[in-house]
C-alpha cells in the first residue's frame, strides 16, 4: 500500500510477499510432517 502511494518497488514488494508466504507454507508443512513422522519430538523443551 505504501509502495503504491509513492510508486516505488511495487513489483518487488509483491513478489517478496508472495515468496515469503509460499516459503512459510512449505516450512510449516515440512515441520508438521517431521513431527508426525516422529523424527522430531513435539515437545522440544520438556
JSON list of N, CA and C in Angstrom, two decimals, residues 24-36:
[
{"chain": "A", "resi": 24, "resn": "UNK", "atom": "N", "xyz": [6.76, -19.93, 3.87]},
{"chain": "A", "resi": 24, "resn": "UNK", "atom": "CA", "xyz": [6.21, -20.26, 5.19]},
{"chain": "A", "resi": 24, "resn": "UNK", "atom": "C", "xyz": [5.26, -21.44, 5.12]},
{"chain": "A", "resi": 25, "resn": "UNK", "atom": "N", "xyz": [4.46, -21.53, 4.07]},
{"chain": "A", "resi": 25, "resn": "UNK", "atom": "CA", "xyz": [3.55, -22.68, 3.92]},
{"chain": "A", "resi": 25, "resn": "UNK", "atom": "C", "xyz": [4.35, -23.97, 3.79]},
{"chain": "A", "resi": 26, "resn": "UNK", "atom": "N", "xyz": [5.40, -23.93, 2.98]},
{"chain": "A", "resi": 26, "resn": "UNK", "atom": "CA", "xyz": [6.24, -25.12, 2.80]},
{"chain": "A", "resi": 26, "resn": "UNK", "atom": "C", "xyz": [6.94, -25.50, 4.09]},
{"chain": "A", "resi": 27, "resn": "UNK", "atom": "N", "xyz": [7.49, -24.53, 4.80]},
{"chain": "A", "resi": 27, "resn": "UNK", "atom": "CA", "xyz": [8.23, -24.84, 6.02]},
{"chain": "A", "resi": 27, "resn": "UNK", "atom": "C", "xyz": [7.32, -25.38, 7.12]},
{"chain": "A", "resi": 28, "resn": "UNK", "atom": "N", "xyz": [6.12, -24.84, 7.26]},
{"chain": "A", "resi": 28, "resn": "UNK", "atom": "CA", "xyz": [5.19, -25.36, 8.27]},
{"chain": "A", "resi": 28, "resn": "UNK", "atom": "C", "xyz": [4.74, -26.77, 7.90]},
{"chain": "A", "resi": 29, "resn": "UNK", "atom": "N", "xyz": [4.49, -27.01, 6.62]},
{"chain": "A", "resi": 29, "resn": "UNK", "atom": "CA", "xyz": [4.10, -28.34, 6.17]},
{"chain": "A", "resi": 29, "resn": "UNK", "atom": "C", "xyz": [5.19, -29.36, 6.46]},
{"chain": "A", "resi": 30, "resn": "UNK", "atom": "N", "xyz": [6.43, -29.02, 6.15]},
{"chain": "A", "resi": 30, "resn": "UNK", "atom": "CA", "xyz": [7.55, -29.92, 6.41]},
{"chain": "A", "resi": 30, "resn": "UNK", "atom": "C", "xyz": [7.72, -30.14, 7.91]},
{"chain": "A", "resi": 31, "resn": "UNK", "atom": "N", "xyz": [7.61, -29.10, 8.70]},
{"chain": "A", "resi": 31, "resn": "UNK", "atom": "CA", "xyz": [7.75, -29.24, 10.15]},
{"chain": "A", "resi": 31, "resn": "UNK", "atom": "C", "xyz": [6.68, -30.16, 10.72]},
{"chain": "A", "resi": 32, "resn": "UNK", "atom": "N", "xyz": [5.43, -29.99, 10.30]},
{"chain": "A", "resi": 32, "resn": "UNK", "atom": "CA", "xyz": [4.36, -30.86, 10.79]},
{"chain": "A", "resi": 32, "resn": "UNK", "atom": "C", "xyz": [4.58, -32.31, 10.36]},
{"chain": "A", "resi": 33, "resn": "UNK", "atom": "N", "xyz": [5.04, -32.52, 9.14]},
{"chain": "A", "resi": 33, "resn": "UNK", "atom": "CA", "xyz": [5.32, -33.88, 8.68]},
{"chain": "A", "resi": 33, "resn": "UNK", "atom": "C", "xyz": [6.44, -34.52, 9.50]},
{"chain": "A", "resi": 34, "resn": "UNK", "atom": "N", "xyz": [7.49, -33.77, 9.77]},
{"chain": "A", "resi": 34, "resn": "UNK", "atom": "CA", "xyz": [8.62, -34.30, 10.53]},
{"chain": "A", "resi": 34, "resn": "UNK", "atom": "C", "xyz": [8.19, -34.65, 11.95]},
{"chain": "A", "resi": 35, "resn": "UNK", "atom": "N", "xyz": [7.35, -33.83, 12.55]},
{"chain": "A", "resi": 35, "resn": "UNK", "atom": "CA", "xyz": [6.86, -34.13, 13.90]},
{"chain": "A", "resi": 35, "resn": "UNK", "atom": "C", "xyz": [5.96, -35.37, 13.87]},
{"chain": "A", "resi": 36, "resn": "UNK", "atom": "N", "xyz": [5.07, -35.44, 12.87]},
{"chain": "A", "resi": 36, "resn": "UNK", "atom": "CA", "xyz": [4.17, -36.59, 12.79]},
{"chain": "A", "resi": 36, "resn": "UNK", "atom": "C", "xyz": [4.92, -37.88, 12.50]}
]
